[in-house]
Coordinates of C-alpha atoms and ligand atoms in Angstrom, one line a residue:
M1 CA 16.0 -17.5 16.6
I2 CA 16.6 -13.8 15.9
R3 CA 19.0 -10.3 17.6
L4 CA 16.2 -8.6 20.1
D5 CA 17.3 -5.0 18.5
K6 CA 16.1 -7.1 15.0
L7 CA 13.1 -8.2 16.5
L8 CA 11.6 -5.2 18.0
A9 CA 12.3 -3.4 14.7
D10 CA 10.8 -5.5 12.5
A11 CA 7.8 -5.7 14.1
G12 CA 7.5 -1.5 13.9
T13 CA 8.4 -0.1 16.7
G14 CA 11.3 1.9 16.3
T15 CA 14.4 1.9 14.2
R16 CA 17.5 -0.3 14.4
S17 CA 18.8 2.7 16.5
Q18 CA 16.1 3.2 18.2
V19 CA 15.1 0.4 19.1
K20 CA 19.2 -0.6 20.1
E21 CA 18.0 3.5 22.7
Y22 CA 14.9 1.9 24.6
I23 CA 17.4 -1.7 25.3
R24 CA 19.6 0.2 26.6
R25 CA 17.2 2.2 29.3
G26 CA 15.8 -0.5 30.2
Q27 CA 12.4 -0.6 28.4
V28 CA 13.0 -3.8 27.0
M29 CA 11.6 -7.6 28.5
V30 CA 11.9 -10.9 27.3
N31 CA 9.7 -13.7 29.4
G32 CA 10.0 -10.9 32.0
A33 CA 13.7 -9.8 33.0
V34 CA 14.8 -6.2 31.8
C35 CA 17.0 -7.2 29.1
K36 CA 19.6 -4.7 28.1
K37 CA 21.4 -6.2 25.0
P38 CA 20.5 -5.6 21.8
E39 CA 22.0 -8.8 20.5
Q40 CA 20.7 -11.1 22.8
K41 CA 19.3 -14.1 20.6
V42 CA 15.3 -14.3 21.1
A43 CA 12.4 -16.8 19.8
E44 CA 9.4 -17.0 18.6
E45 CA 8.3 -18.4 21.2
D46 CA 9.9 -16.0 23.7
L47 CA 7.5 -13.3 25.9
V48 CA 9.1 -9.5 24.9
C49 CA 7.6 -6.4 26.0
L50 CA 8.5 -2.5 25.4
N51 CA 7.1 -0.5 28.0
G52 CA 5.1 -3.2 29.1
Q53 CA 3.5 -3.7 26.2
M54 CA 3.6 -7.4 24.8
V55 CA 5.6 -7.3 21.3
G56 CA 5.6 -10.0 18.7
Y57 CA 7.7 -10.9 16.2
A58 CA 6.0 -10.1 12.8
R59 CA 8.2 -11.2 10.1
F60 CA 6.3 -9.5 7.6
R61 CA 4.3 -6.2 8.1
Y62 CA 1.7 -4.2 5.4
Y63 CA 0.3 -0.6 6.1
M64 CA -1.7 1.0 4.2
L65 CA -0.6 4.7 3.5
H66 CA -3.3 7.4 2.3
K67 CA -1.0 8.9 -0.8
P68 CA -0.7 12.9 -0.9
Q69 CA -0.1 14.2 -4.4
G70 CA 3.5 15.8 -5.6
V71 CA 4.9 12.4 -3.7
V72 CA 6.5 9.9 -5.9
T73 CA 5.9 5.8 -5.7
A74 CA 9.2 5.2 -5.1
T75 CA 11.4 3.5 -2.2
E76 CA 13.7 6.4 -2.9
D77 CA 14.4 9.9 -5.1
S78 CA 17.5 11.9 -6.0
R79 CA 14.2 14.8 -6.5
D80 CA 10.9 13.9 -4.5
R81 CA 9.8 13.0 -1.3
T82 CA 9.0 9.5 -1.5
V83 CA 6.1 7.2 -0.2
L84 CA 8.4 6.2 2.2
D85 CA 9.1 8.4 3.7
L86 CA 5.8 9.5 4.8
L87 CA 6.9 5.6 6.7
T88 CA 7.8 7.8 10.0
G89 CA 9.0 6.2 13.1
I90 CA 9.0 2.4 11.4
N91 CA 11.4 0.8 10.7
T92 CA 10.9 0.7 6.5
A93 CA 14.4 -1.8 5.8
H94 CA 13.0 -3.8 3.0
I95 CA 9.3 -2.3 2.6
S96 CA 8.3 -0.8 -0.8
P97 CA 5.5 -0.2 -2.0
V98 CA 2.9 -2.3 -4.2
G99 CA 2.2 -1.3 -7.6
R100 CA 2.7 2.7 -7.9
L101 CA 0.3 5.9 -8.4
D102 CA 1.5 8.6 -10.7
K103 CA 2.6 11.7 -8.5
D104 CA -0.7 13.8 -8.9
T105 CA -2.4 10.2 -7.8
E106 CA -3.7 10.6 -4.8
G107 CA -5.7 7.4 -2.1
L108 CA -4.6 4.2 -1.1
L109 CA -1.4 2.4 -1.6
L110 CA -0.3 -0.8 -0.1
L111 CA 3.2 -1.2 1.3
T112 CA 4.6 -4.3 2.8
N113 CA 7.7 -6.5 2.9
D114 CA 5.9 -9.3 1.9
G115 CA 7.4 -9.6 -1.7
E116 CA 5.2 -12.9 -2.7
L117 CA 1.8 -11.4 -1.7
A118 CA 3.1 -8.1 -3.7
H119 CA 3.5 -10.4 -6.5
R120 CA 0.5 -11.8 -6.5
L121 CA -2.0 -8.8 -6.0
L122 CA 0.0 -6.8 -8.9
S123 CA -0.1 -10.4 -11.2
P124 CA -2.0 -9.7 -14.5
K125 CA -3.6 -13.2 -13.8
R126 CA -5.3 -12.8 -10.9
H127 CA -7.1 -9.5 -12.0
V128 CA -7.3 -7.9 -8.4
D129 CA -9.9 -4.9 -8.2
K130 CA -8.6 -1.5 -8.2
C131 CA -11.4 1.3 -7.7
Y132 CA -10.4 4.8 -8.8
L133 CA -12.7 7.8 -8.3
V134 CA -12.0 10.1 -11.2
R135 CA -12.5 14.0 -11.9
T136 CA -12.1 14.3 -16.3
E137 CA -12.0 17.6 -17.8
K138 CA -15.2 17.0 -19.7
P139 CA -18.9 15.6 -18.8
L140 CA -19.0 11.8 -19.7
S141 CA -21.5 10.9 -21.5
E142 CA -23.7 6.9 -21.4
T143 CA -21.6 6.4 -24.4
D144 CA -18.4 6.6 -23.1
L145 CA -19.1 4.9 -19.8
R146 CA -20.1 1.6 -22.1
A147 CA -17.0 1.8 -24.0
L148 CA -14.8 2.1 -20.8
E149 CA -16.8 -0.6 -19.9
T150 CA -16.8 -2.8 -22.8
G151 CA -12.3 -1.5 -23.2
V152 CA -11.1 0.8 -24.9
D153 CA -7.8 1.0 -27.3
I154 CA -5.3 2.5 -25.5
G155 CA -2.4 1.8 -27.7
D156 CA -1.0 -1.6 -26.2
E157 CA -1.3 -5.0 -28.5
K158 CA -4.7 -5.4 -26.7
S159 CA -7.6 -3.3 -25.3
T160 CA -8.2 -3.1 -21.5
L161 CA -10.4 -6.1 -19.8
P162 CA -13.6 -5.1 -19.0
A163 CA -14.1 -2.4 -16.7
K164 CA -16.9 -1.0 -14.3
A165 CA -18.4 2.0 -14.5
C166 CA -20.8 4.9 -12.7
L167 CA -21.3 8.6 -12.1
S168 CA -21.2 9.5 -8.9
P169 CA -24.6 11.8 -8.4
D170 CA -22.1 15.0 -8.8
G171 CA -20.8 14.0 -12.0
E172 CA -17.2 12.2 -11.1
L173 CA -16.6 9.0 -12.5
L174 CA -15.9 5.6 -10.4
L175 CA -14.3 3.3 -12.6
T176 CA -13.4 0.0 -10.7
I177 CA -10.3 -2.1 -13.3
R178 CA -8.8 -5.7 -12.6
E179 CA -5.1 -4.6 -14.9
G180 CA -2.4 -2.4 -13.2
R181 CA -1.3 -1.2 -17.4
Y182 CA 1.6 1.8 -16.7
H183 CA -0.8 5.6 -16.3
Q184 CA -4.3 3.5 -17.3
V185 CA -6.6 5.0 -16.0
K186 CA -5.4 8.3 -17.4
R187 CA -5.1 7.0 -21.0
M188 CA -8.0 5.2 -20.3
L189 CA -9.7 8.1 -20.8
Q190 CA -7.6 9.4 -23.3
A191 CA -9.5 7.1 -25.4
V192 CA -12.4 8.2 -25.2
G193 CA -11.1 11.8 -26.1
N194 CA -11.7 13.3 -22.6
Q195 CA -8.2 14.0 -20.1
V196 CA -8.3 13.1 -16.0
V197 CA -7.8 16.3 -14.3
Y198 CA -7.9 15.0 -10.5
L199 CA -7.5 10.8 -9.3
K200 CA -8.1 9.2 -5.8
R201 CA -7.8 5.2 -5.6
L202 CA -10.0 4.4 -3.3
S203 CA -9.5 0.5 -2.8
F204 CA -7.3 -1.9 -3.7
G205 CA -8.9 -5.8 -4.0
S206 CA -10.3 -5.7 -0.6
L207 CA -8.8 -3.0 0.9
R208 CA -10.8 0.3 1.6
L209 CA -9.1 3.4 1.9
P210 CA -10.6 4.6 5.9
E211 CA -12.2 8.2 6.1
D212 CA -10.3 8.6 8.9
L213 CA -7.4 7.9 7.6
E214 CA -6.4 11.3 6.9
I215 CA -3.8 12.9 3.3
G216 CA -0.5 11.8 4.0
Q217 CA -1.3 9.6 7.1
F218 CA -0.5 5.5 7.3
R219 CA -1.2 2.7 9.3
P220 CA -0.7 -0.7 9.8
L221 CA -3.0 -3.5 8.9
T222 CA -5.3 -4.9 10.6
K223 CA -5.4 -8.9 10.8
E224 CA -8.5 -9.1 9.3
E225 CA -7.4 -6.6 6.8
Q226 CA -4.0 -8.7 5.8
E227 CA -6.0 -12.4 5.9
R228 CA -9.0 -10.5 3.6
L229 CA -5.6 -9.7 1.1
Q230 CA -4.2 -13.6 1.6
H231 CA -8.1 -14.6 0.5
D232 CA -7.7 -12.0 -2.5
V233 CA -4.4 -13.5 -3.9
A234 CA -5.7 -17.3 -3.0
K235 CA -8.4 -17.9 -6.0
Ligands
LIG301 N1 -3.8 5.0 -13.6 C1 -3.4 6.2 -13.7 O1 -2.9 6.8 -15.1 N2 -2.0 6.6 -12.6 C2 -2.7 6.5 -11.6 O2 -1.8 6.5 -10.8 C3 -3.3 4.8 -11.2 C4 -3.8 4.3 -12.2

């Protein structure tokens, strides 16, 4: 059993204080009857509706964010805006980013309160692919591409694992790596005598950054996206 206000907040319908207000205003029904008590205990099988819409009890919540540059991948920061600050209008308690993108990197970031899935996605053993669009200071040669693909020395104990590297018609690098080492893409480009001038993550495992998700916007993952992510780490 769970408190009604917690269920509504966990389902992402608003912050705890916002959902208490919805309940007090009579916008919430439990099994067809208006319930004005936020502390009312409900079970998973109870039918809870907010403004006539059914609300499921989702223990785990998953969001994708189109991270802009200038925002830090953290849950709190004394100086900078964080990725969590961009998840407006939902209850962000226990939601954390899965891995990190640098402050000047933009693109796809997954956030969830499902610690087990996050752990598996980040585990070095699982080799979940991440694809980046990279603009470099200087053009890349075939030799550079082969070196990035084979593995380069970035100053760690081991060279990078094999990756996929190809150029788009306008000379941008599409680099798919299976690890997530600190500043990995930037260090890989440095290893071939170049510099990253713009970096964007396009995919993470089976998850793709949708073209219609504007910079700074987020949305919950669909059921299908959630299932595909679980599949990515089931191997
Ligand atoms: N590699 C980097 O260097 N930076 C990122 O933000 C992500 C991958």
